[in-house]
PDB file of C-alpha atoms in Angstrom:
ATOM      1  CA  MET A 155      16.666  15.198  21.339  1.00 57.00           C
ATOM      2  CA  ALA A 156      15.745  19.049  21.405  1.00 77.00           C
ATOM      3  CA  VAL A 157      19.326  19.649  20.336  1.00 79.00           C
ATOM      4  CA  THR A 158      18.980  16.949  17.518  1.00 82.00           C
ATOM      5  CA  ASP A 159      15.127  17.991  16.651  1.00 86.00           C
ATOM      6  CA  ALA A 160      16.934  21.648  15.764  1.00 86.00           C
ATOM      7  CA  ALA A 161      19.952  19.968  13.784  1.00 87.00           C
ATOM      8  CA  ILE A 162      17.390  17.941  11.789  1.00 90.00           C
ATOM      9  CA  ASP A 163      15.076  21.389  10.991  1.00 91.00           C
ATOM     10  CA  LYS A 164      18.523  23.162   9.993  1.00 90.00           C
ATOM     11  CA  ILE A 165      19.245  20.504   7.376  1.00 92.00           C
ATOM     12  CA  LYS A 166      15.463  20.339   6.208  1.00 91.00           C
ATOM     13  CA  GLN A 167      15.639  24.145   5.942  1.00 91.00           C
ATOM     14  CA  MET A 168      18.764  24.194   3.628  1.00 92.00           C
ATOM     15  CA  ILE A 169      17.194  21.599   1.420  1.00 92.00           C
ATOM     16  CA  MET A 170      13.665  23.382   1.335  1.00 91.00           C
ATOM     17  CA  SER A 171      15.399  26.500   0.603  1.00 93.00           C
ATOM     18  CA  GLY A 172      17.119  24.997  -2.476  1.00 92.00           C
ATOM     19  CA  GLU A 173      20.265  25.380  -0.760  1.00 92.00           C
ATOM     20  CA  LEU A 174      20.839  21.453  -1.250  1.00 92.00           C
ATOM     21  CA  THR A 175      19.052  19.633  -4.134  1.00 93.00           C
ATOM     22  CA  PRO A 176      18.725  16.130  -4.715  1.00 93.00           C
ATOM     23  CA  GLY A 177      22.252  14.620  -5.465  1.00 93.00           C
ATOM     24  CA  ASP A 178      23.925  17.418  -3.678  1.00 95.00           C
ATOM     25  CA  ARG A 179      27.237  16.301  -1.198  1.00 94.00           C
ATOM     26  CA  LEU A 180      26.885  17.893   2.249  1.00 95.00           C
ATOM     27  CA  PRO A 181      29.661  20.166   3.284  1.00 93.00           C
ATOM     28  CA  LYS A 182      32.244  18.516   5.583  1.00 91.00           C
ATOM     29  CA  GLU A 183      31.041  17.562   8.802  1.00 91.00           C
ATOM     30  CA  ALA A 184      33.331  20.115  10.988  1.00 92.00           C
ATOM     31  CA  ASP A 185      32.509  22.734   8.342  1.00 92.00           C
ATOM     32  CA  LEU A 186      28.653  22.153   8.606  1.00 91.00           C
ATOM     33  CA  ALA A 187      28.518  21.767  12.295  1.00 91.00           C
ATOM     34  CA  ASP A 188      30.315  25.483  12.454  1.00 91.00           C
ATOM     35  CA  ARG A 189      28.130  26.741  10.305  1.00 88.00           C
ATOM     36  CA  LEU A 190      24.914  25.738  11.566  1.00 87.00           C
ATOM     37  CA  GLY A 191      26.034  26.281  15.265  1.00 88.00           C
ATOM     38  CA  LEU A 192      25.794  22.670  16.091  1.00 87.00           C
ATOM     39  CA  SER A 193      28.250  20.092  18.063  1.00 89.00           C
ATOM     40  CA  ARG A 194      29.692  17.588  15.857  1.00 89.00           C
ATOM     41  CA  ASN A 195      27.515  14.928  17.719  1.00 90.00           C
ATOM     42  CA  SER A 196      24.386  16.354  17.313  1.00 89.00           C
ATOM     43  CA  LEU A 197      25.028  16.963  13.472  1.00 91.00           C
ATOM     44  CA  ARG A 198      25.624  13.028  13.274  1.00 91.00           C
ATOM     45  CA  GLU A 199      22.435  12.032  15.174  1.00 91.00           C
ATOM     46  CA  ALA A 200      20.204  14.513  12.582  1.00 92.00           C
ATOM     47  CA  VAL A 201      22.010  13.032   9.721  1.00 93.00           C
ATOM     48  CA  ARG A 202      21.327   9.473  10.812  1.00 91.00           C
ATOM     49  CA  ALA A 203      17.986  10.191  11.535  1.00 89.00           C
ATOM     50  CA  LEU A 204      17.291  11.836   8.054  1.00 91.00           C
ATOM     51  CA  ALA A 205      19.153   8.915   6.490  1.00 90.00           C
ATOM     52  CA  LEU A 206      16.671   6.611   8.087  1.00 85.00           C
ATOM     53  CA  ILE A 207      13.965   8.336   6.484  1.00 84.00           C
ATOM     54  CA  ASN A 208      15.776   8.195   3.184  1.00 87.00           C
ATOM     55  CA  VAL A 209      16.285  11.895   2.873  1.00 90.00           C
ATOM     56  CA  LEU A 210      20.065  11.672   3.231  1.00 93.00           C
ATOM     57  CA  ASP A 211      22.554   8.945   1.876  1.00 93.00           C
ATOM     58  CA  VAL A 212      25.508   8.299   3.861  1.00 93.00           C
ATOM     59  CA  ARG A 213      28.556   6.802   2.023  1.00 92.00           C
ATOM     60  CA  GLN A 214      30.896   5.258   3.638  1.00 88.00           C
ATOM     61  CA  GLY A 215      34.398   6.834   2.762  1.00 85.00           C
ATOM     62  CA  ASP A 216      32.686   9.272   0.574  1.00 90.00           C
ATOM     63  CA  GLY A 217      30.292  11.672   2.035  1.00 91.00           C
ATOM     64  CA  THR A 218      26.780  12.525   2.934  1.00 94.00           C
ATOM     65  CA  TYR A 219      24.374  13.080  -0.055  1.00 94.00           C
ATOM     66  CA  VAL A 220      20.780  14.460  -0.472  1.00 93.00           C
ATOM     67  CA  THR A 221      18.795  11.700  -2.248  1.00 92.00           C
ATOM     68  CA  SER A 222      16.499  11.529  -4.985  1.00 90.00           C
ATOM     69  CA  LEU A 223      13.687  12.719  -2.429  1.00 86.00           C
ATOM     70  CA  GLU A 224      11.609  10.800  -4.852  1.00 85.00           C
ATOM     71  CA  PRO A 225       8.078   9.944  -3.377  1.00 80.00           C
ATOM     72  CA  ARG A 226       8.892   6.167  -3.275  1.00 75.00           C
ATOM     73  CA  LEU A 227      12.140   6.800  -1.257  1.00 76.00           C
ATOM     74  CA  LEU A 228      10.195   9.003   1.246  1.00 74.00           C
ATOM     75  CA  LEU A 229       7.219   6.986   1.623  1.00 72.00           C
ATOM     76  CA  ASP A 230       8.844   3.801   2.626  1.00 73.00           C
ATOM     77  CA  ALA A 231       8.158   4.897   6.427  1.00 65.00           C
ATOM     78  CA  VAL A 232       4.618   4.086   5.544  1.00 64.00           C
ATOM     79  CA  SER A 233       5.649   0.599   4.853  1.00 64.00           C
ATOM     80  CA  PHE A 234       7.949   0.286   7.980  1.00 61.00           C
ATOM     81  CA  VAL A 235       4.470   1.493  10.008  1.00 61.00           C
ATOM     82  CA  ALA A 236       2.283  -0.693   8.496  1.00 58.00           C
ATOM     83  CA  ASP A 237       4.304  -3.978   8.772  1.00 58.00           C
ATOM     84  CA  PHE A 238       3.643  -3.386  12.755  1.00 57.00           C
ATOM     85  CA  HIS A 239       0.052  -3.184  12.131  1.00 55.00           C
ATOM     86  CA  ARG A 240      -2.313  -5.625  14.421  1.00 56.00           C
ATOM     87  CA  ASP A 241      -5.263  -7.853  13.045  1.00 57.00           C
ATOM     88  CA  ASP A 242      -7.869  -5.293  14.329  1.00 62.00           C
ATOM     89  CA  SER A 243      -5.797  -2.317  12.446  1.00 73.00           C
ATOM     90  CA  VAL A 244      -5.421  -4.007   9.248  1.00 77.00           C
ATOM     91  CA  LEU A 245      -8.949  -2.551   8.645  1.00 81.00           C
ATOM     92  CA  HIS A 246      -7.703   1.183   8.943  1.00 82.00           C
ATOM     93  CA  PHE A 247      -5.460   0.302   6.069  1.00 82.00           C
ATOM     94  CA  PHE A 248      -8.024  -1.330   4.025  1.00 84.00           C
ATOM     95  CA  GLU A 249     -10.434   1.823   4.704  1.00 87.00           C
ATOM     96  CA  VAL A 250      -7.399   3.989   3.479  1.00 88.00           C
ATOM     97  CA  ARG A 251      -6.999   1.899   0.557  1.00 89.00           C
ATOM     98  CA  ARG A 252     -10.611   2.146  -0.278  1.00 91.00           C
ATOM     99  CA  ILE A 253     -10.269   5.808  -0.597  1.00 93.00           C
ATOM    100  CA  LEU A 254      -6.964   5.934  -2.703  1.00 95.00           C
ATOM    101  CA  GLU A 255      -7.461   2.787  -5.130  1.00 95.00           C
ATOM    102  CA  PRO A 256     -10.502   3.569  -7.014  1.00 96.00           C
ATOM    103  CA  ALA A 257      -8.921   7.419  -7.410  1.00 97.00           C
ATOM    104  CA  ALA A 258      -5.896   5.918  -8.783  1.00 97.00           C
ATOM    105  CA  THR A 259      -7.764   3.352 -11.093  1.00 98.00           C
ATOM    106  CA  GLU A 260     -10.319   6.288 -12.194  1.00 98.00           C
ATOM    107  CA  LEU A 261      -6.755   8.445 -13.263  1.00 98.00           C
ATOM    108  CA  ALA A 262      -5.628   4.998 -14.859  1.00 98.00           C
ATOM    109  CA  ALA A 263      -8.823   5.337 -17.169  1.00 98.00           C
ATOM    110  CA  LEU A 264      -7.944   8.748 -18.395  1.00 97.00           C
ATOM    111  CA  LYS A 265      -4.059   8.435 -18.542  1.00 97.00           C
ATOM    112  CA  MET A 266      -2.865   4.585 -19.459  1.00 97.00           C
ATOM    113  CA  THR A 267      -1.764   4.250 -22.968  1.00 96.00           C
ATOM    114  CA  GLY A 268      -2.662   1.734 -25.193  1.00 95.00           C
ATOM    115  CA  ASP A 269       0.441  -0.034 -24.163  1.00 96.00           C
ATOM    116  CA  ASP A 270      -0.126   0.358 -20.728  1.00 96.00           C
ATOM    117  CA  VAL A 271      -3.434  -1.310 -21.037  1.00 97.00           C
ATOM    118  CA  ALA A 272      -1.809  -4.349 -23.196  1.00 97.00           C
ATOM    119  CA  ALA A 273       0.523  -4.622 -20.508  1.00 97.00           C
ATOM    120  CA  LEU A 274      -2.298  -4.788 -17.563  1.00 97.00           C
ATOM    121  CA  ARG A 275      -3.976  -7.654 -19.928  1.00 97.00           C
ATOM    122  CA  ALA A 276      -0.597  -9.677 -20.305  1.00 97.00           C
ATOM    123  CA  ILE A 277      -0.529  -9.462 -16.420  1.00 97.00           C
ATOM    124  CA  LEU A 278      -3.928 -11.026 -16.171  1.00 96.00           C
ATOM    125  CA  ALA A 279      -3.286 -13.505 -18.925  1.00 95.00           C
ATOM    126  CA  GLU A 280      -0.175 -14.618 -17.110  1.00 95.00           C
ATOM    127  CA  LEU A 281      -2.687 -16.112 -13.984  1.00 92.00           C
ATOM    128  CA  PRO A 282      -2.767 -20.067 -14.704  1.00 91.00           C
ATOM    129  CA  PRO A 283      -6.277 -21.475 -14.966  1.00 86.00           C
ATOM    130  CA  ARG A 284      -6.445 -22.769 -11.517  1.00 86.00           C
ATOM    131  CA  PRO A 285      -4.111 -20.466  -9.462  1.00 88.00           C
ATOM    132  CA  THR A 286      -3.000 -21.293  -6.162  1.00 87.00           C
ATOM    133  CA  VAL A 287      -3.868 -18.288  -3.636  1.00 86.00           C
ATOM    134  CA  GLU A 288      -0.160 -17.422  -3.666  1.00 87.00           C
ATOM    135  CA  GLU A 289       0.018 -17.226  -7.602  1.00 90.00           C
ATOM    136  CA  LEU A 290      -3.421 -14.745  -7.306  1.00 88.00           C
ATOM    137  CA  VAL A 291      -1.876 -12.696  -4.501  1.00 88.00           C
ATOM    138  CA  ALA A 292       0.986 -11.979  -6.431  1.00 90.00           C
ATOM    139  CA  ASN A 293      -0.643 -11.524  -9.583  1.00 93.00           C
ATOM    140  CA  ASP A 294      -3.207  -9.150  -7.986  1.00 91.00           C
ATOM    141  CA  VAL A 295      -0.483  -7.141  -6.556  1.00 90.00           C
ATOM    142  CA  ARG A 296       1.357  -6.679  -9.784  1.00 94.00           C
ATOM    143  CA  PHE A 297      -2.171  -5.878 -11.718  1.00 96.00           C
ATOM    144  CA  HIS A 298      -2.547  -3.084  -9.043  1.00 95.00           C
ATOM    145  CA  GLN A 299       0.725  -1.619  -9.077  1.00 94.00           C
ATOM    146  CA  ARG A 300       0.649  -0.941 -12.659  1.00 96.00           C
ATOM    147  CA  ILE A 301      -2.673   0.646 -12.261  1.00 97.00           C
ATOM    148  CA  ALA A 302      -1.396   2.922  -9.933  1.00 96.00           C
ATOM    149  CA  ALA A 303       1.407   3.530 -11.379  1.00 95.00           C
ATOM    150  CA  GLY A 304      -0.775   4.344 -14.856  1.00 97.00           C
ATOM    151  CA  SER A 305      -2.268   7.084 -12.756  1.00 96.00           C
ATOM    152  CA  GLY A 306       0.580   9.261 -13.600  1.00 95.00           C
ATOM    153  CA  ASN A 307       0.836  10.425  -9.537  1.00 95.00           C
ATOM    154  CA  PRO A 308       3.997   8.920  -8.327  1.00 91.00           C
ATOM    155  CA  VAL A 309       2.930  10.069  -4.517  1.00 91.00           C
ATOM    156  CA  LEU A 310      -0.393   8.116  -5.090  1.00 93.00           C
ATOM    157  CA  ALA A 311       1.277   4.959  -6.449  1.00 92.00           C
ATOM    158  CA  SER A 312       3.702   4.947  -3.810  1.00 88.00           C
ATOM    159  CA  LEU A 313       1.327   5.128  -1.074  1.00 88.00           C
ATOM    160  CA  LEU A 314      -0.518   2.200  -2.348  1.00 90.00           C
ATOM    161  CA  ASP A 315       2.489   0.066  -2.839  1.00 86.00           C
ATOM    162  CA  ASN A 316       3.468   0.817   0.950  1.00 81.00           C
ATOM    163  CA  LEU A 317       0.024   0.012   1.958  1.00 80.00           C
ATOM    164  CA  ALA A 318       0.390  -3.526   0.344  1.00 78.00           C
ATOM    165  CA  GLY A 319       1.994  -5.374   3.263  1.00 74.00           C
ATOM    166  CA  PRO A 320      -0.936  -6.112   5.556  1.00 69.00           C
ATOM    167  CA  ILE A 321      -3.283  -6.056   3.133  1.00 76.00           C
ATOM    168  CA  THR A 322      -1.409  -8.993   0.971  1.00 77.00           C
ATOM    169  CA  ARG A 323      -1.576 -10.840   4.330  1.00 72.00           C
ATOM    170  CA  ALA A 324      -5.461 -10.369   4.322  1.00 77.00           C
ATOM    171  CA  ARG A 325      -6.090 -11.447   0.935  1.00 78.00           C
ATOM    172  CA  ILE A 326      -4.220 -14.715   1.536  1.00 76.00           C
ATOM    173  CA  TRP A 327      -6.371 -15.198   4.297  1.00 75.00           C
ATOM    174  CA  ARG A 328      -9.234 -14.548   2.299  1.00 80.00           C
ATOM    175  CA  GLY A 329      -8.601 -16.963  -0.644  1.00 79.00           C
ATOM    176  CA  LEU A 330      -7.838 -19.828   2.020  1.00 73.00           C
ATOM    177  CA  THR A 331     -11.102 -19.445   3.665  1.00 79.00           C
ATOM    178  CA  GLU A 332     -13.836 -17.753   1.503  1.00 79.00           C
ATOM    179  CA  GLU A 333     -15.760 -19.718  -0.951  1.00 75.00           C
ATOM    180  CA  ARG A 334     -15.153 -18.587  -4.877  1.00 82.00           C
ATOM    181  CA  ALA A 335     -12.782 -15.673  -3.408  1.00 84.00           C
ATOM    182  CA  LEU A 336     -10.281 -16.548  -6.354  1.00 85.00           C
ATOM    183  CA  GLU A 337     -13.169 -16.637  -8.845  1.00 88.00           C
ATOM    184  CA  LYS A 338     -14.569 -13.153  -7.888  1.00 89.00           C
ATOM    185  CA  THR A 339     -11.277 -11.616  -7.980  1.00 89.00           C
ATOM    186  CA  VAL A 340     -10.532 -12.742 -11.694  1.00 91.00           C
ATOM    187  CA  GLU A 341     -14.013 -11.534 -12.706  1.00 94.00           C
ATOM    188  CA  GLN A 342     -13.286  -8.001 -10.991  1.00 95.00           C
ATOM    189  CA  HIS A 343      -9.727  -7.551 -12.389  1.00 96.00           C
ATOM    190  CA  ARG A 344     -11.426  -8.568 -15.760  1.00 96.00           C
ATOM    191  CA  ALA A 345     -14.041  -5.510 -15.353  1.00 97.00           C
ATOM    192  CA  ILE A 346     -11.355  -3.242 -14.062  1.00 98.00           C
ATOM    193  CA  CYS A 347      -9.227  -3.780 -17.000  1.00 97.00           C
ATOM    194  CA  ASP A 348     -12.259  -3.155 -19.454  1.00 97.00           C
ATOM    195  CA  ALA A 349     -13.480  -0.283 -17.792  1.00 98.00           C
ATOM    196  CA  ILE A 350      -9.728   1.485 -18.181  1.00 98.00           C
ATOM    197  CA  ALA A 351      -9.574   0.042 -21.431  1.00 97.00           C
ATOM    198  CA  GLY A 352     -12.704   1.546 -22.628  1.00 97.00           C
ATOM    199  CA  ARG A 353     -11.758   4.886 -21.499  1.00 96.00           C
ATOM    200  CA  ARG A 354     -14.544   4.840 -18.987  1.00 97.00           C
ATOM    201  CA  PRO A 355     -13.194   6.508 -15.292  1.00 97.00           C
ATOM    202  CA  GLU A 356     -16.132   6.419 -13.650  1.00 97.00           C
ATOM    203  CA  LEU A 357     -16.770   2.621 -14.298  1.00 97.00           C
ATOM    204  CA  ALA A 358     -13.354   1.798 -13.550  1.00 97.00           C
ATOM    205  CA  ARG A 359     -13.797   3.415 -10.360  1.00 97.00           C
ATOM    206  CA  SER A 360     -16.832   1.706  -9.493  1.00 97.00           C
ATOM    207  CA  TRP A 361     -15.402  -1.696 -10.060  1.00 97.00           C
ATOM    208  CA  ALA A 362     -12.129  -0.749  -8.175  1.00 96.00           C
ATOM    209  CA  THR A 363     -14.601   0.273  -5.164  1.00 95.00           C
ATOM    210  CA  VAL A 364     -16.980  -2.810  -5.339  1.00 94.00           C
ATOM    211  CA  HIS A 365     -13.303  -4.875  -5.689  1.00 92.00           C
ATOM    212  CA  ILE A 366     -11.562  -3.217  -2.469  1.00 91.00           C
ATOM    213  CA  ALA A 367     -14.516  -2.994  -0.303  1.00 89.00           C
ATOM    214  CA  GLY A 368     -15.444  -6.593  -1.094  1.00 87.00           C
ATOM    215  CA  VAL A 369     -12.420  -7.712   0.735  1.00 84.00           C
ATOM    216  CA  GLU A 370     -12.933  -4.970   3.503  1.00 85.00           C
ATOM    217  CA  ASP A 371     -16.375  -6.233   4.144  1.00 86.00           C
ATOM    218  CA  TRP A 372     -15.320  -9.764   4.398  1.00 84.00           C
ATOM    219  CA  LEU A 373     -12.325  -9.071   6.841  1.00 80.00           C
ATOM    220  CA  ARG A 374     -14.460  -6.859   8.709  1.00 82.00           C
ATOM    221  CA  ARG A 375     -17.116  -9.601   9.331  1.00 82.00           C
ATOM    222  CA  THR A 376     -14.161 -12.002  10.489  1.00 79.00           C
ATOM    223  CA  LEU A 377     -12.913  -9.747  12.723  1.00 75.00           C
ATOM    224  CA  THR A 378     -15.812  -8.927  14.890  1.00 69.00           C
TER     225      THR A 378
END
Protein backbone atom coordinates (compact mmCIF):
# COMPACT_ATOMS: atom_id res chain seq x y z
CA MET A 1 0.00 0.00 0.00
CA ALA A 2 2.86 2.40 0.79
CA VAL A 3 4.28 1.93 -2.71
CA THR A 4 0.84 2.42 -4.29
CA ASP A 5 0.27 5.54 -2.19
CA ALA A 6 3.58 6.93 -3.41
CA ALA A 7 2.55 6.21 -7.01
CA ILE A 8 -0.79 7.95 -6.47
CA ASP A 9 0.98 10.96 -4.99
CA LYS A 10 3.36 11.21 -7.96
CA ILE A 11 0.52 11.21 -10.48
CA LYS A 12 -1.35 13.70 -8.32
CA GLN A 13 1.65 16.01 -8.35
CA MET A 14 1.81 15.83 -12.15
CA ILE A 15 -1.80 17.02 -12.29
CA MET A 16 -1.43 19.69 -9.61
CA SER A 17 1.69 21.11 -11.24
CA GLY A 18 -0.13 21.44 -14.55
CA GLU A 19 2.06 18.91 -16.30
CA LEU A 20 -1.12 16.93 -16.87
CA THR A 21 -4.32 18.89 -17.41
CA PRO A 22 -7.98 17.84 -17.80
CA GLY A 23 -8.40 15.77 -20.94
CA ASP A 24 -4.71 14.91 -21.27
CA ARG A 25 -3.67 11.36 -22.03
CA LEU A 26 -1.11 9.80 -19.70
CA PRO A 27 2.15 8.61 -21.24
CA LYS A 28 2.43 4.91 -22.08
CA GLU A 29 2.54 2.70 -19.02
CA ALA A 30 6.14 1.57 -19.48
CA ASP A 31 7.38 5.11 -20.12
CA LEU A 32 5.49 6.60 -17.16
CA ALA A 33 6.58 3.85 -14.77
CA ASP A 34 10.21 4.34 -15.77
CA ARG A 35 9.96 8.10 -15.51
CA LEU A 36 8.39 7.99 -12.03
CA GLY A 37 10.67 5.22 -10.79
CA LEU A 38 7.79 2.83 -10.21
CA SER A 39 7.07 -0.76 -11.04
CA ARG A 40 4.35 -1.24 -13.64
CA ASN A 41 2.23 -3.10 -11.05
CA SER A 42 2.41 -0.15 -8.64
CA LEU A 43 1.51 2.24 -11.41
CA ARG A 44 -1.50 0.10 -12.41
CA GLU A 45 -2.75 0.03 -8.82
CA ALA A 46 -2.41 3.81 -8.59
CA VAL A 47 -4.28 4.29 -11.86
CA ARG A 48 -7.09 1.99 -10.66
CA ALA A 49 -7.39 3.92 -7.40
CA LEU A 50 -7.50 7.29 -9.15
CA ALA A 51 -10.03 5.97 -11.66
CA LEU A 52 -12.33 4.95 -8.79
CA ILE A 53 -12.50 8.54 -7.58
CA ASN A 54 -12.93 9.91 -11.12
CA VAL A 55 -9.54 11.59 -11.39
CA LEU A 56 -8.50 9.29 -14.24
CA ASP A 57 -10.54 7.67 -17.00
CA VAL A 58 -9.25 4.33 -18.28
CA ARG A 59 -10.43 3.73 -21.83
CA GLN A 60 -9.89 0.17 -22.93
CA GLY A 61 -7.74 0.02 -26.03
CA ASP A 62 -7.23 3.79 -26.08
CA GLY A 63 -5.30 4.78 -22.98
CA THR A 64 -5.75 6.58 -19.68
CA TYR A 65 -6.87 10.18 -19.53
CA VAL A 66 -7.25 12.86 -16.88
CA THR A 67 -10.96 13.52 -16.42
CA SER A 68 -12.54 16.97 -16.52
CA LEU A 69 -11.90 17.15 -12.74
CA GLU A 70 -15.27 18.88 -12.35
CA PRO A 71 -16.72 18.95 -8.81
CA ARG A 72 -19.67 16.75 -9.80
CA LEU A 73 -17.22 13.98 -10.72
CA LEU A 74 -14.78 14.35 -7.86
CA LEU A 75 -17.53 14.61 -5.23
CA ASP A 76 -19.28 11.42 -6.33
CA ALA A 77 -17.42 9.70 -3.52
CA VAL A 78 -19.55 11.65 -1.05
CA SER A 79 -22.66 10.00 -2.47
CA PHE A 80 -20.96 6.60 -2.28
CA VAL A 81 -20.21 7.12 1.41
CA ALA A 82 -23.69 8.51 2.08
CA ASP A 83 -25.29 5.35 0.75
CA PHE A 84 -23.72 3.41 3.64
CA HIS A 85 -25.31 5.54 6.36
CA ARG A 86 -27.13 4.00 9.29
CA ASP A 87 -30.45 5.35 10.51
CA ASP A 88 -28.79 7.14 13.42
CA SER A 89 -26.13 8.76 11.24
CA VAL A 90 -28.67 10.25 8.81
CA LEU A 91 -28.95 13.07 11.34
CA HIS A 92 -25.34 13.96 10.62
CA PHE A 93 -26.21 14.39 6.94
CA PHE A 94 -29.13 16.62 7.87
CA GLU A 95 -26.90 18.75 10.07
CA VAL A 96 -24.55 19.30 7.13
CA ARG A 97 -27.44 20.07 4.83
CA ARG A 98 -28.87 22.54 7.36
CA ILE A 99 -25.57 24.43 7.10
CA LEU A 100 -25.20 24.29 3.31
CA GLU A 101 -28.76 24.55 1.97
CA PRO A 102 -29.61 27.99 3.44
CA ALA A 103 -26.30 29.35 2.13
CA ALA A 104 -27.09 28.04 -1.36
CA THR A 105 -30.60 29.50 -1.20
CA GLU A 106 -29.27 32.89 -0.13
CA LEU A 107 -26.83 32.89 -3.06
CA ALA A 108 -29.62 31.84 -5.42
CA ALA A 109 -31.69 34.86 -4.39
CA LEU A 110 -28.78 37.04 -5.48
CA LYS A 111 -27.74 35.21 -8.64
CA MET A 112 -30.70 33.46 -10.26
CA THR A 113 -31.95 35.13 -13.42
CA GLY A 114 -35.59 35.77 -14.27
CA ASP A 115 -35.55 32.66 -16.46
CA ASP A 116 -34.10 30.63 -13.59
CA VAL A 117 -36.89 31.78 -11.28
CA ALA A 118 -39.48 30.94 -13.94
CA ALA A 119 -38.01 27.44 -14.21
CA LEU A 120 -38.18 27.10 -10.43
CA ARG A 121 -41.84 28.08 -10.43
CA ALA A 122 -42.47 25.62 -13.26
CA ILE A 123 -41.13 22.81 -11.09
CA LEU A 124 -43.61 23.71 -8.35
CA ALA A 125 -46.44 23.93 -10.90
CA GLU A 126 -45.74 20.36 -12.08
CA LEU A 127 -46.83 18.95 -8.73
CA PRO A 128 -50.38 17.50 -8.93
CA PRO A 129 -53.04 18.81 -6.49
CA ARG A 130 -52.90 15.61 -4.44
CA PRO A 131 -49.40 14.24 -4.90
CA THR A 132 -48.21 10.92 -3.59
CA VAL A 133 -45.28 10.97 -1.21
CA GLU A 134 -43.02 9.69 -3.99
CA GLU A 135 -44.18 12.45 -6.39
CA LEU A 136 -43.60 15.10 -3.74
CA VAL A 137 -40.12 13.82 -2.93
CA ALA A 138 -39.13 13.71 -6.61
CA ASN A 139 -40.42 17.27 -7.03
CA ASP A 140 -38.65 18.35 -3.84
CA VAL A 141 -35.33 16.96 -5.08
CA ARG A 142 -35.64 18.79 -8.42
CA PHE A 143 -36.64 22.02 -6.64
CA HIS A 144 -33.60 21.99 -4.38
CA GLN A 145 -31.25 20.92 -7.18
CA ARG A 146 -32.40 23.92 -9.22
CA ILE A 147 -31.74 26.26 -6.31
CA ALA A 148 -28.31 24.73 -5.65
CA ALA A 149 -27.39 25.15 -9.32
CA GLY A 150 -28.69 28.72 -9.13
CA SER A 151 -26.22 29.49 -6.34
CA GLY A 152 -23.53 29.71 -9.02
CA ASN A 153 -21.20 27.53 -6.95
CA PRO A 154 -20.67 24.10 -8.56
CA VAL A 155 -18.87 22.72 -5.49
CA LEU A 156 -21.76 23.65 -3.22
CA ALA A 157 -24.30 22.29 -5.72
CA SER A 158 -22.43 18.98 -6.01
CA LEU A 159 -22.13 18.56 -2.25
CA LEU A 160 -25.85 19.11 -1.78
CA ASP A 161 -26.74 16.78 -4.64
CA ASN A 162 -24.60 14.02 -3.17
CA LEU A 163 -26.24 14.35 0.23
CA ALA A 164 -29.64 13.57 -1.27
CA GLY A 165 -29.56 9.76 -0.87
CA PRO A 166 -30.20 9.27 2.86
CA ILE A 167 -32.09 12.54 3.09
CA THR A 168 -34.54 11.51 0.37
CA ARG A 169 -35.35 8.30 2.21
CA ALA A 170 -35.97 10.27 5.40
CA ARG A 171 -38.33 12.60 3.51
CA ILE A 172 -40.37 9.62 2.29
CA TRP A 173 -40.53 8.20 5.80
CA ARG A 174 -41.73 11.55 7.13
CA GLY A 175 -44.34 11.90 4.39
CA LEU A 176 -45.79 8.51 5.27
CA THR A 177 -46.06 9.16 8.99
CA GLU A 178 -46.31 12.85 9.88
CA GLU A 179 -49.60 14.70 9.62
CA ARG A 180 -49.59 17.67 7.19
CA ALA A 181 -46.00 16.94 6.07
CA LEU A 182 -47.03 17.20 2.42
CA GLU A 183 -48.84 20.52 2.90
CA LYS A 184 -45.97 21.97 4.93
CA THR A 185 -43.47 21.10 2.23
CA VAL A 186 -45.54 22.73 -0.52
CA GLU A 187 -46.11 25.88 1.56
CA GLN A 188 -42.43 26.22 2.43
CA HIS A 189 -41.32 25.64 -1.16
CA ARG A 190 -43.60 28.46 -2.31
CA ALA A 191 -42.25 30.76 0.40
CA ILE A 192 -38.65 29.98 -0.61
CA CYS A 193 -39.45 30.58 -4.28
CA ASP A 194 -41.20 33.90 -3.53
CA ALA A 195 -38.21 35.07 -1.48
CA ILE A 196 -35.81 34.19 -4.30
CA ALA A 197 -38.05 35.87 -6.89
CA GLY A 198 -38.24 38.96 -4.69
CA ARG A 199 -34.44 39.16 -4.41
CA ARG A 200 -34.64 38.85 -0.64
CA PRO A 201 -31.59 36.71 0.25
CA GLU A 202 -31.97 36.87 4.03
CA LEU A 203 -35.62 35.83 3.85
CA ALA A 204 -34.76 33.04 1.40
CA ARG A 205 -32.07 31.81 3.78
CA SER A 206 -34.50 31.91 6.72
CA TRP A 207 -37.19 29.93 4.91
CA ALA A 208 -34.64 27.34 3.77
CA THR A 209 -33.46 26.97 7.37
CA VAL A 210 -37.02 26.49 8.60
CA HIS A 211 -37.67 23.96 5.84
CA ILE A 212 -34.59 21.79 6.52
CA ALA A 213 -34.72 22.15 10.30
CA GLY A 214 -38.34 20.99 10.36
CA VAL A 215 -37.50 17.64 8.79
CA GLU A 216 -34.38 17.31 10.93
CA ASP A 217 -36.31 18.04 14.13
CA TRP A 218 -38.97 15.47 13.24
CA LEU A 219 -36.35 12.85 12.44
CA ARG A 220 -34.43 13.55 15.65
CA ARG A 221 -37.60 13.05 17.70
CA THR A 222 -38.45 9.88 15.79
CA LEU A 223 -35.03 8.27 16.26
CA THR A 224 -34.57 9.14 19.94
